[in-house]
């Protein structure tokens, strides 16, 4: 099956816009899948290839390339010696079979916005008060190495460096070894941030339905992510009496079904899912003795999430009894609803209005590296529409014209941050 | 954790019985797990080791060793040139983490019964009308290569040889390559069978509860085994609206729960289970696009099984709608209730009575190689008790004295078959 959407086509554009689409078409080739998606999990050879290409692109545009101690890739441009940086970017890594846009668009858009801003500075059109850093955060997806948003979590001090580097994938390979293998393990903590910005595809249908080109993210949904281990007992699927069984897969399946029941009980306001489930020994005629699964609950309303969480925990006790199993919680990672700084939201809205781009405030249901960055510096998060809201799927698609509008929007927003629009002692604009 | 049951102890026995327990203790070392079980899936190095040792044991006792074209291992003793064989044995392969007794006991019991019978023949105590073949059937378990009972299915003409040899495991290795690697791929179809016998642990609690030493199997439960592929669509677990999701894992989980509901609706007479479930792409924040699972339904009553099967198929349609998925049946393997030949059952009952062993007729819920053999020749299937009925589990256990009683029982039964007790023109006994 070929791609169901048109390929990026630079001939529909001119100048800097055509260059962006050209570069994006090249970026789509790394880890390309037959059906028009990509497979470039963090620290894999495909990730190494795209990082090498991205370093080259940055250097060709006179940016200094640096990897920090957890593999975050920075392109640095110093305007004001010693000043902190406006850090703009996203992530190039992907889920196992993913779309081309998730993360990758935001990294390339950041680079092109930065290239344009350097030109504007050189032409005397902008007077920077900060320096400029393009970033490709390491392992945002968390598919190969958990947790997700690893690079930005270490950068923002939420995850200890050593813990991140010692994390192993399913084959026992550490983050440290994976980064060394692709030549992306640097030293140091990266540039000091003053502000941050990120642009990303929406991964939902809201903006497409509303006909809006730019989403200005004002907060993230709260999320509770859990790892559960269901303990049963191995037995013969044919001969063992039903009453004697301790079927770990039955317990796990009841948990998957319960998670959906919780979402259905809070229509539109709670999202739940199980994305990963591992069965042991996973043999045809053996009642499974152990199942591990990762379950997440999300809501824009913390009280509703607390209610959903209580329902989940009530289900656990019932399932333990019904399936004759024991359920252990081996992992939890929870984050609250947190707003993006209102001054950043307003700055973005003004920028969009000045550019004549339709826009509205939106919330992000997914986590992003900017979710981390906003906890340490004022951060602007922008969305462009996703056709049909398809996400984490090779059929993910955003139209070229929306990509282009997003680059203009990001350029303008980051340009204003660079000039000190949100500085404490900011000049009257 | 150490073994929770006593080790085989030859010092409690004398003569041939002590020799049997000694050999069994050696057999337990191949692919031994730390907790007293074994891990020796078909065609693995551990399977190769035990097969090499078993060949040696057979040759030391003057049996001719031969592998057929699908890796079945035969130990042949010719008494009557050109006559067909009484084929007695079971399987040495195991589930990934399994008990020591399942299959392995039956193969070693067959060998020792055969050694004893050769001695009896040499001493003039038996007058054989047939030849004698000990067999270790290839891949009864079906954990690495599906379907199960592969070697006896090819031998009995139910499975084409080429189809079996081209079957691949999860790593893409074929049966042919696996058998060549362990040096067990022979030529030819093995010896011609006149009669067959197998002894096995019960894998249930019935005999232990009834205090019976020997079970004479009079029929097998009917079974419908299905492979289902649930098709959904990959999406982001956080951002995708619940109503837009096509969650293959939700559909699969509903199927696992439905299977148990069917068993609960027919208490004691229907067994259902899902032993294997594979999720794709199985990544933390991705709604799974595809899940494959193997589901089995079993009953001693074909009408009840047909009713349960209809319930399952009704569930499929409901689940497709409820989870917004499509369910494809990619595999089915069904067998009816079939009796073991009544003359074999009666012969076994007489043998047990003459030996003073308590016995009763039982049914087998699990499939066995004898389930295949009985469809081509009169076949006797015997059970010894399983402590607590624990099966496909490293804690599987049968007491040494029951093992010994079973070897005596098998020797007597096979001795009578060898002398023509079930021959068409049988002499008056």
PDB file of N, CA, C and O in Angstrom, chain B residues 183-218:
ATOM      1  N   UNK B 183      20.643 -32.027  14.355  1.00  0.00           N
ATOM      2  CA  UNK B 183      21.023 -33.327  13.792  1.00  0.00           C
ATOM      3  C   UNK B 183      19.926 -34.377  13.882  1.00  0.00           C
ATOM      4  O   UNK B 183      20.214 -35.563  14.039  1.00  0.00           O
ATOM      5  N   UNK B 184      18.665 -33.943  13.782  1.00  0.00           N
ATOM      6  CA  UNK B 184      17.556 -34.884  13.964  1.00  0.00           C
ATOM      7  C   UNK B 184      16.618 -34.959  12.773  1.00  0.00           C
ATOM      8  O   UNK B 184      15.478 -35.423  12.906  1.00  0.00           O
ATOM      9  N   UNK B 185      17.065 -34.488  11.597  1.00  0.00           N
ATOM     10  CA  UNK B 185      16.209 -34.594  10.428  1.00  0.00           C
ATOM     11  C   UNK B 185      16.605 -35.840   9.645  1.00  0.00           C
ATOM     12  O   UNK B 185      17.669 -35.879   9.030  1.00  0.00           O
ATOM     13  N   UNK B 186      15.766 -36.862   9.714  1.00  0.00           N
ATOM     14  CA  UNK B 186      16.070 -38.102   9.006  1.00  0.00           C
ATOM     15  C   UNK B 186      15.309 -38.189   7.695  1.00  0.00           C
ATOM     16  O   UNK B 186      14.828 -37.183   7.170  1.00  0.00           O
ATOM     17  N   UNK B 187      15.214 -39.410   7.171  1.00  0.00           N
ATOM     18  CA  UNK B 187      14.447 -39.626   5.942  1.00  0.00           C
ATOM     19  C   UNK B 187      13.434 -40.727   6.219  1.00  0.00           C
ATOM     20  O   UNK B 187      13.539 -41.453   7.208  1.00  0.00           O
ATOM     21  N   UNK B 188      12.484 -40.855   5.349  1.00  0.00           N
ATOM     22  CA  UNK B 188      11.517 -41.942   5.478  1.00  0.00           C
ATOM     23  C   UNK B 188      10.417 -41.637   6.475  1.00  0.00           C
ATOM     24  O   UNK B 188      10.424 -40.601   7.156  1.00  0.00           O
ATOM     25  N   UNK B 189       9.449 -42.557   6.518  1.00  0.00           N
ATOM     26  CA  UNK B 189       8.229 -42.307   7.282  1.00  0.00           C
ATOM     27  C   UNK B 189       8.191 -43.037   8.615  1.00  0.00           C
ATOM     28  O   UNK B 189       7.163 -43.091   9.272  1.00  0.00           O
ATOM     29  N   UNK B 190       9.301 -43.626   9.011  1.00  0.00           N
ATOM     30  CA  UNK B 190       9.304 -44.349  10.278  1.00  0.00           C
ATOM     31  C   UNK B 190       8.685 -45.733  10.115  1.00  0.00           C
ATOM     32  O   UNK B 190       8.204 -46.093   9.031  1.00  0.00           O
ATOM     33  N   UNK B 191       8.666 -46.523  11.170  1.00  0.00           N
ATOM     34  CA  UNK B 191       8.170 -47.902  11.111  1.00  0.00           C
ATOM     35  C   UNK B 191       6.650 -47.950  10.912  1.00  0.00           C
ATOM     36  O   UNK B 191       5.942 -47.034  11.310  1.00  0.00           O
ATOM     37  N   UNK B 192       6.183 -49.000  10.341  1.00  0.00           N
ATOM     38  CA  UNK B 192       4.734 -49.187  10.175  1.00  0.00           C
ATOM     39  C   UNK B 192       4.126 -49.623  11.507  1.00  0.00           C
ATOM     40  O   UNK B 192       4.627 -50.555  12.148  1.00  0.00           O
ATOM     41  N   UNK B 193       3.038 -48.970  11.917  1.00  0.00           N
ATOM     42  CA  UNK B 193       2.416 -49.293  13.208  1.00  0.00           C
ATOM     43  C   UNK B 193       1.296 -50.315  13.055  1.00  0.00           C
ATOM     44  O   UNK B 193       0.530 -50.267  12.086  1.00  0.00           O
ATOM     45  N   UNK B 194       1.205 -51.217  14.024  1.00  0.00           N
ATOM     46  CA  UNK B 194       0.057 -52.135  14.114  1.00  0.00           C
ATOM     47  C   UNK B 194      -0.833 -51.702  15.276  1.00  0.00           C
ATOM     48  O   UNK B 194      -2.066 -51.763  15.197  1.00  0.00           O
ATOM     49  N   UNK B 195      -0.173 -51.287  16.347  1.00  0.00           N
ATOM     50  CA  UNK B 195      -0.857 -50.826  17.562  1.00  0.00           C
ATOM     51  C   UNK B 195      -0.016 -49.712  18.162  1.00  0.00           C
ATOM     52  O   UNK B 195       1.166 -49.584  17.841  1.00  0.00           O
ATOM     53  N   UNK B 196      -0.650 -48.935  19.053  1.00  0.00           N
ATOM     54  CA  UNK B 196       0.121 -47.892  19.733  1.00  0.00           C
ATOM     55  C   UNK B 196      -0.276 -47.828  21.198  1.00  0.00           C
ATOM     56  O   UNK B 196      -1.376 -48.242  21.579  1.00  0.00           O
ATOM     57  N   UNK B 197       0.646 -47.318  21.995  1.00  0.00           N
ATOM     58  CA  UNK B 197       0.354 -47.084  23.416  1.00  0.00           C
ATOM     59  C   UNK B 197       1.124 -45.863  23.876  1.00  0.00           C
ATOM     60  O   UNK B 197       2.194 -45.545  23.346  1.00  0.00           O
ATOM     61  N   UNK B 198       0.541 -45.168  24.850  1.00  0.00           N
ATOM     62  CA  UNK B 198       1.203 -43.993  25.424  1.00  0.00           C
ATOM     63  C   UNK B 198       0.817 -43.910  26.887  1.00  0.00           C
ATOM     64  O   UNK B 198      -0.317 -44.220  27.257  1.00  0.00           O
ATOM     65  N   UNK B 199       1.777 -43.499  27.707  1.00  0.00           N
ATOM     66  CA  UNK B 199       1.439 -43.196  29.095  1.00  0.00           C
ATOM     67  C   UNK B 199       1.823 -41.752  29.352  1.00  0.00           C
ATOM     68  O   UNK B 199       2.799 -41.242  28.789  1.00  0.00           O
ATOM     69  N   UNK B 200       1.028 -41.075  30.197  1.00  0.00           N
ATOM     70  CA  UNK B 200       1.200 -39.629  30.400  1.00  0.00           C
ATOM     71  C   UNK B 200       0.697 -39.302  31.803  1.00  0.00           C
ATOM     72  O   UNK B 200      -0.078 -40.054  32.384  1.00  0.00           O
ATOM     73  N   UNK B 201       1.131 -38.167  32.326  1.00  0.00           N
ATOM     74  CA  UNK B 201       0.530 -37.688  33.577  1.00  0.00           C
ATOM     75  C   UNK B 201      -0.871 -37.157  33.274  1.00  0.00           C
ATOM     76  O   UNK B 201      -1.146 -36.716  32.158  1.00  0.00           O
ATOM     77  N   UNK B 202      -1.752 -37.197  34.290  1.00  0.00           N
ATOM     78  CA  UNK B 202      -3.147 -36.838  34.025  1.00  0.00           C
ATOM     79  C   UNK B 202      -3.346 -35.371  33.669  1.00  0.00           C
ATOM     80  O   UNK B 202      -4.206 -35.037  32.879  1.00  0.00           O
ATOM     81  N   UNK B 203      -2.588 -34.464  34.298  1.00  0.00           N
ATOM     82  CA  UNK B 203      -2.759 -33.012  34.110  1.00  0.00           C
ATOM     83  C   UNK B 203      -4.109 -32.532  34.630  1.00  0.00           C
ATOM     84  O   UNK B 203      -4.651 -31.541  34.140  1.00  0.00           O
ATOM     85  N   UNK B 204      -4.645 -33.235  35.596  1.00  0.00           N
ATOM     86  CA  UNK B 204      -5.904 -32.853  36.221  1.00  0.00           C
ATOM     87  C   UNK B 204      -5.894 -33.433  37.625  1.00  0.00           C
ATOM     88  O   UNK B 204      -4.949 -34.131  38.009  1.00  0.00           O
ATOM     89  N   UNK B 205      -6.955 -33.164  38.405  1.00  0.00           N
ATOM     90  CA  UNK B 205      -6.965 -33.611  39.797  1.00  0.00           C
ATOM     91  C   UNK B 205      -7.835 -34.843  40.037  1.00  0.00           C
ATOM     92  O   UNK B 205      -7.949 -35.322  41.170  1.00  0.00           O
ATOM     93  N   UNK B 206      -8.501 -35.304  38.957  1.00  0.00           N
ATOM     94  CA  UNK B 206      -9.511 -36.348  39.126  1.00  0.00           C
ATOM     95  C   UNK B 206      -8.990 -37.623  39.765  1.00  0.00           C
ATOM     96  O   UNK B 206      -9.560 -38.141  40.723  1.00  0.00           O
ATOM     97  N   UNK B 207      -7.872 -38.157  39.251  1.00  0.00           N
ATOM     98  CA  UNK B 207      -7.345 -39.423  39.755  1.00  0.00           C
ATOM     99  C   UNK B 207      -6.798 -39.266  41.167  1.00  0.00           C
ATOM    100  O   UNK B 207      -6.983 -40.133  42.018  1.00  0.00           O
ATOM    101  N   UNK B 208      -6.125 -38.122  41.422  1.00  0.00           N
ATOM    102  CA  UNK B 208      -5.587 -37.900  42.768  1.00  0.00           C
ATOM    103  C   UNK B 208      -6.727 -37.890  43.788  1.00  0.00           C
ATOM    104  O   UNK B 208      -6.644 -38.506  44.847  1.00  0.00           O
ATOM    105  N   UNK B 209      -7.805 -37.186  43.450  1.00  0.00           N
ATOM    106  CA  UNK B 209      -8.962 -37.118  44.355  1.00  0.00           C
ATOM    107  C   UNK B 209      -9.597 -38.480  44.572  1.00  0.00           C
ATOM    108  O   UNK B 209     -10.065 -38.794  45.661  1.00  0.00           O
ATOM    109  N   UNK B 210      -9.651 -39.283  43.484  1.00  0.00           N
ATOM    110  CA  UNK B 210     -10.300 -40.598  43.576  1.00  0.00           C
ATOM    111  C   UNK B 210      -9.358 -41.656  44.149  1.00  0.00           C
ATOM    112  O   UNK B 210      -9.782 -42.780  44.414  1.00  0.00           O
ATOM    113  N   UNK B 211      -8.077 -41.302  44.316  1.00  0.00           N
ATOM    114  CA  UNK B 211      -7.121 -42.262  44.871  1.00  0.00           C
ATOM    115  C   UNK B 211      -6.834 -43.409  43.927  1.00  0.00           C
ATOM    116  O   UNK B 211      -6.617 -44.547  44.362  1.00  0.00           O
ATOM    117  N   UNK B 212      -6.805 -43.141  42.644  1.00  0.00           N
ATOM    118  CA  UNK B 212      -6.606 -44.171  41.626  1.00  0.00           C
ATOM    119  C   UNK B 212      -5.195 -44.050  41.050  1.00  0.00           C
ATOM    120  O   UNK B 212      -4.733 -42.951  40.780  1.00  0.00           O
ATOM    121  N   UNK B 213      -4.525 -45.192  40.865  1.00  0.00           N
ATOM    122  CA  UNK B 213      -3.141 -45.177  40.383  1.00  0.00           C
ATOM    123  C   UNK B 213      -3.053 -45.112  38.859  1.00  0.00           C
ATOM    124  O   UNK B 213      -2.189 -44.444  38.300  1.00  0.00           O
ATOM    125  N   UNK B 214      -3.938 -45.828  38.177  1.00  0.00           N
ATOM    126  CA  UNK B 214      -3.889 -45.893  36.706  1.00  0.00           C
ATOM    127  C   UNK B 214      -5.203 -45.394  36.114  1.00  0.00           C
ATOM    128  O   UNK B 214      -6.290 -45.854  36.497  1.00  0.00           O
ATOM    129  N   UNK B 215      -5.096 -44.433  35.185  1.00  0.00           N
ATOM    130  CA  UNK B 215      -6.266 -43.991  34.424  1.00  0.00           C
ATOM    131  C   UNK B 215      -6.223 -44.637  33.050  1.00  0.00           C
ATOM    132  O   UNK B 215      -5.176 -44.644  32.400  1.00  0.00           O
ATOM    133  N   UNK B 216      -7.347 -45.217  32.636  1.00  0.00           N
ATOM    134  CA  UNK B 216      -7.428 -45.777  31.288  1.00  0.00           C
ATOM    135  C   UNK B 216      -8.302 -44.817  30.482  1.00  0.00           C
ATOM    136  O   UNK B 216      -9.490 -44.639  30.784  1.00  0.00           O
ATOM    137  N   UNK B 217      -7.696 -44.180  29.492  1.00  0.00           N
ATOM    138  CA  UNK B 217      -8.405 -43.122  28.775  1.00  0.00           C
ATOM    139  C   UNK B 217      -9.349 -43.741  27.762  1.00  0.00           C
ATOM    140  O   UNK B 217      -8.925 -44.527  26.916  1.00  0.00           O
ATOM    141  N   UNK B 218     -10.650 -43.401  27.880  1.00  0.00           N
ATOM    142  CA  UNK B 218     -11.595 -43.979  26.923  1.00  0.00           C
ATOM    143  C   UNK B 218     -12.005 -43.020  25.832  1.00  0.00           C
ATOM    144  O   UNK B 218     -12.572 -43.436  24.826  1.00  0.00           O
TER     145      UNK B 218
END
